[in-house]
Coordinates of C-alpha atoms in Angstrom, one line a residue:
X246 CA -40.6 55.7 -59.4
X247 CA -43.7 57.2 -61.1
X248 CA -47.3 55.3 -60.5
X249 CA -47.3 53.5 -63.9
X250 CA -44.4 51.9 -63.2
X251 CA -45.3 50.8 -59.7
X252 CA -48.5 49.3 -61.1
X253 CA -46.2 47.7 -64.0
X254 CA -44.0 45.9 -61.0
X255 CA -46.9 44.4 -59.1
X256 CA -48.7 43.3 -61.4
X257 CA -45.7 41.2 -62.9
X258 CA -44.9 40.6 -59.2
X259 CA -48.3 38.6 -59.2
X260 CA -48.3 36.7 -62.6
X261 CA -44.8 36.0 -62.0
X262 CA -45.8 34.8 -57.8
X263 CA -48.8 33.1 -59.6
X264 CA -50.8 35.4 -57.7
X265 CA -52.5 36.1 -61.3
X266 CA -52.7 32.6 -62.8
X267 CA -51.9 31.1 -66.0
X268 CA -54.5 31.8 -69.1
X269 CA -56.4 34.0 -66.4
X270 CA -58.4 36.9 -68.5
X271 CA -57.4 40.5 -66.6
X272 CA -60.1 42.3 -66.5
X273 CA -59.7 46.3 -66.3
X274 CA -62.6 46.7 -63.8
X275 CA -61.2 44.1 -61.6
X276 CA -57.7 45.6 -61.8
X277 CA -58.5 49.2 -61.4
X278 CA -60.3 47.9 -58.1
X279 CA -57.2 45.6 -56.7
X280 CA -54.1 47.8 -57.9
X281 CA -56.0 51.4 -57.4
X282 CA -54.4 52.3 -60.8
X283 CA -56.4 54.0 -63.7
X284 CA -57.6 52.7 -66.3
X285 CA -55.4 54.1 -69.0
X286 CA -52.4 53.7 -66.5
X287 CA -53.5 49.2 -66.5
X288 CA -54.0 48.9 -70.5
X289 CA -50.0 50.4 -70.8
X290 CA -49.2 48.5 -68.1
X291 CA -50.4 45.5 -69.7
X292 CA -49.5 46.6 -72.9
X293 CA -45.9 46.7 -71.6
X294 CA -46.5 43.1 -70.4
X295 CA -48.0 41.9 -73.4
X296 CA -44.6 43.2 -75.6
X297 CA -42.7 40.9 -72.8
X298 CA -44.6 37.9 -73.0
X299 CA -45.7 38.0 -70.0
X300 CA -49.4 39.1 -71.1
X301 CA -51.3 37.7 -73.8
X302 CA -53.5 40.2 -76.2
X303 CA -55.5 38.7 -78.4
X304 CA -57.2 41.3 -81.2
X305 CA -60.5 42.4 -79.5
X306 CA -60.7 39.8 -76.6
X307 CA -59.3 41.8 -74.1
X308 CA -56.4 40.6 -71.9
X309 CA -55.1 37.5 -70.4
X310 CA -52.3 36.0 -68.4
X311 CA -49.6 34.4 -71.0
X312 CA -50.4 30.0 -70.4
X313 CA -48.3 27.6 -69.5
X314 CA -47.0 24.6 -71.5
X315 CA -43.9 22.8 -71.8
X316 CA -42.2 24.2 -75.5
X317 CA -42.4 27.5 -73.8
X318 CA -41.0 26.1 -70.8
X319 CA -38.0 24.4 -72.5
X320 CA -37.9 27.4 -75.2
X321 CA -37.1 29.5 -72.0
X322 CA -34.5 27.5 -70.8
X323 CA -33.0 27.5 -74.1
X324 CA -32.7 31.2 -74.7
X325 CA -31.7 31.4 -71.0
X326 CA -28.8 29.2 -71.4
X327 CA -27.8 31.0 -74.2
X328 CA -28.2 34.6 -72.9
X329 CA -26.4 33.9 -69.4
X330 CA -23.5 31.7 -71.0
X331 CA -22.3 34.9 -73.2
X332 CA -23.2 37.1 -70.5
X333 CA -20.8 35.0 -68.3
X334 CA -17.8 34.8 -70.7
X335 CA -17.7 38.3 -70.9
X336 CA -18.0 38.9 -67.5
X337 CA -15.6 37.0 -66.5
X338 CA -13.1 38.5 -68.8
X339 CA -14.0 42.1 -67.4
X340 CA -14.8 41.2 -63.8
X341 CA -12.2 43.2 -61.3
X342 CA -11.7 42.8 -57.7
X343 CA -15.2 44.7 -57.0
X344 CA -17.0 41.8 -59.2
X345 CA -15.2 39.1 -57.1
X346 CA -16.3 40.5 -53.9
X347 CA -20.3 41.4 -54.7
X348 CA -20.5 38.1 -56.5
X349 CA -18.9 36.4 -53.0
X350 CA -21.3 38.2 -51.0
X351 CA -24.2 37.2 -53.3
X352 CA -23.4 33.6 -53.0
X353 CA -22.9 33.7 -49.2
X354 CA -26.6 35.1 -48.9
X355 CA -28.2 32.4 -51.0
X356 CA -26.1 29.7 -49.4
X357 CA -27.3 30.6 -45.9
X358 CA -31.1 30.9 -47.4
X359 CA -30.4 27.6 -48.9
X360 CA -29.4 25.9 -45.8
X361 CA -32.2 27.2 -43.9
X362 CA -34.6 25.6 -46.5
X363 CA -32.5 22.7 -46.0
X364 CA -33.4 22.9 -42.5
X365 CA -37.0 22.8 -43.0
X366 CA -37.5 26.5 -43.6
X367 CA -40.0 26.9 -46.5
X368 CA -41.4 30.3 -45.8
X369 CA -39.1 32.8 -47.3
X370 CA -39.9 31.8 -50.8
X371 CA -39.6 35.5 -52.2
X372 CA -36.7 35.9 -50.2
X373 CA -35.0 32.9 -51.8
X374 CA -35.4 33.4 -55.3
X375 CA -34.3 37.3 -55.1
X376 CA -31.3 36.2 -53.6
X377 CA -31.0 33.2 -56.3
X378 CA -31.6 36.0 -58.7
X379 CA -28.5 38.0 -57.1
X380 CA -26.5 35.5 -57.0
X381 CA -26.8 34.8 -60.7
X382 CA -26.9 38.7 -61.6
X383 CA -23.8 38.5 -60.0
X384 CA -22.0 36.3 -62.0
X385 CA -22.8 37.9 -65.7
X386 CA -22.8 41.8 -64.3
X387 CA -19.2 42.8 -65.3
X388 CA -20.4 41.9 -69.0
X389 CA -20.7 45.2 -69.7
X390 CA -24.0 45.1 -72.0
X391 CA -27.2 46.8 -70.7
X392 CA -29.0 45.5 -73.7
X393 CA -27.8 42.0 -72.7
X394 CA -28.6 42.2 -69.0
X395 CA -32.1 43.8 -69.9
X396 CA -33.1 40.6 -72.2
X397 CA -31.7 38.2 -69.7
X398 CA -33.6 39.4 -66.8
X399 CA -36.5 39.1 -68.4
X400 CA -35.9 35.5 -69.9
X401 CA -35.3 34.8 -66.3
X402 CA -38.0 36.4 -64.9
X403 CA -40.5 33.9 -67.4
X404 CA -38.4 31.0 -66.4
X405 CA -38.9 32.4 -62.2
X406 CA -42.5 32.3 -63.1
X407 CA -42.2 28.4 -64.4
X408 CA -40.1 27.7 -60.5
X409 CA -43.0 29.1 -58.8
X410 CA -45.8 27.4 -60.2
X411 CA -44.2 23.9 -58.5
X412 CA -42.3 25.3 -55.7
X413 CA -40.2 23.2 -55.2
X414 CA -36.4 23.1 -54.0
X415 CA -33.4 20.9 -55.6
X416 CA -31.9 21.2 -52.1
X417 CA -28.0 20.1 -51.4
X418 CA -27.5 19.7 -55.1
X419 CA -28.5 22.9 -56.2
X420 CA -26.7 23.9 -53.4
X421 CA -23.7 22.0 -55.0
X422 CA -23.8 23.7 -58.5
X423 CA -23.8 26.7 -57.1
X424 CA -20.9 26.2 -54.8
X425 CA -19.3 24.9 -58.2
X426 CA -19.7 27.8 -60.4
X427 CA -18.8 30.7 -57.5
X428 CA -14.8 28.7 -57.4
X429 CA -14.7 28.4 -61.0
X430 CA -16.0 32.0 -61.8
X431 CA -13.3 33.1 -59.2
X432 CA -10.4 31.1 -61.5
X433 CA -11.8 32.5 -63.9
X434 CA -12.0 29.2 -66.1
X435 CA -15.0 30.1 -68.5
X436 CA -15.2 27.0 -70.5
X437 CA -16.1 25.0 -66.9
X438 CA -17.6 27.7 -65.4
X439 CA -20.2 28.2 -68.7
X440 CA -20.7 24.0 -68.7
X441 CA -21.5 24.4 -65.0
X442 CA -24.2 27.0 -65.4
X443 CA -25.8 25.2 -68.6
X444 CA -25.7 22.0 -66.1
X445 CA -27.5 24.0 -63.4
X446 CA -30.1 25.2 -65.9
X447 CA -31.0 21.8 -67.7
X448 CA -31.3 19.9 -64.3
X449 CA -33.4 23.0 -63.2
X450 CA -35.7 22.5 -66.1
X451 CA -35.5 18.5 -65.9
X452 CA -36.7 19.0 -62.2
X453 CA -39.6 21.5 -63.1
X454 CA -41.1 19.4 -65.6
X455 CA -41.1 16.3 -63.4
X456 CA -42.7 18.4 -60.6
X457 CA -45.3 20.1 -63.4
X458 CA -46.4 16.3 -64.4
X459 CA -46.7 15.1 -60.7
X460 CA -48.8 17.9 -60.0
X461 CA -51.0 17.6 -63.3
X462 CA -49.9 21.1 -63.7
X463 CA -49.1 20.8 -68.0
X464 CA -51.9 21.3 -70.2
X465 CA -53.0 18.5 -72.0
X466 CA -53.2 18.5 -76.1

């Protein structure tokens, strides 16, 4: 991995982990002294970011974390419903036996994280989401389109950023969805298996907007 694009993953890392907040302006001097990077090496890094959406760069006025606010939010979900659900038919028409078994062991690692934020456990946030992220991947990855893979992880990655803002965890019936869409990925019913997922997504979304107003987190008109 050359240094550009280790400064390009950490400093999504942070605006996606909030560690760079939403509408913040990134300035270069500031960023050459927290990620040691250069500053041609940050403007094509945030260049990159920019031509994501992950970045905002308006003419002349430097550069700024992309805001928050609800159309995006829902616009998000939208194009993330629609991305995954094709994704997923395919897969599931192309999936073989090694499919079946990463996309078991993938849900078997975010059911035991699950239960352990069940439990009381809330300090292995990172750890949960990459394994909700697996789990996911799992599902669409015999669909046999890098184009299609490359848009939807980064549609996902924008809605990730949305989750951590509220952190905050559906619990036993997320846990339930998911539970419901590894058996009927495994029949290999597509129709219930894409209704499942666009379920799992729109009470995702429901739950991140009611979280967003109780913590006064959407920006007002």
């Amino acid at each position: 991995m050359t240094v550009g694009s280790t400064i390009y993953q950490t400093i999504k890392h942070d605006i996606i982990f909030g560690a760079l907040k939403p509408g913040e302006k990134l300035k270069l001097d500031m960023l050459k002294k927290r990620y040691d990077a250069s500053l041609s090496t940050l403007r094509e890094t945030l260049n990159r970011l920019a031509s994501e959406g992950f970045v905002d760069a308006p003419e002349q006025r430097g550069f700024y974390v992309h805001p928050i606010s609800v159309d995006d939010l829902r616009e998000i979900a939208n194009l993330r419903v629609l991305l995954e659900c094709h994704a997923l038919d395919l897969s599931l028409q192309k999936g073989d036996t090694e499919w079946e078994g990463n996309l078991v062991a993938a849900h078997h690692k975010l059911y035991r994280m699950e239960q352990e934020r069940l439990a009381g456990n809330q300090t292995k946030t990172e750890d949960w989401k990459r394994y909700d992220w697996e789990f996911h991947f799992a599902m669409i990855a015999a669909c046999d389109s890098k184009n299609l893979l490359d848009l939807h992880a980064t549609i996902f990655d924008k809605y990730l950023r949305y989750q951590m803002l509220v952190l905050t965890y559906r619990g036993e019936v997320a846990m339930r969805e998911h539970k419901a869409m590894l058996d009927s990925a495994l029949s290999r019913d597509a129709e219930l298996t894409k209704k499942l997922l666009a379920q799992h997504i729109e009470n995702g979304l429901i739950h991140c907007l009611e979280a967003m107003d109780e913590q006064e987190l959407i920006p007002q008109r």
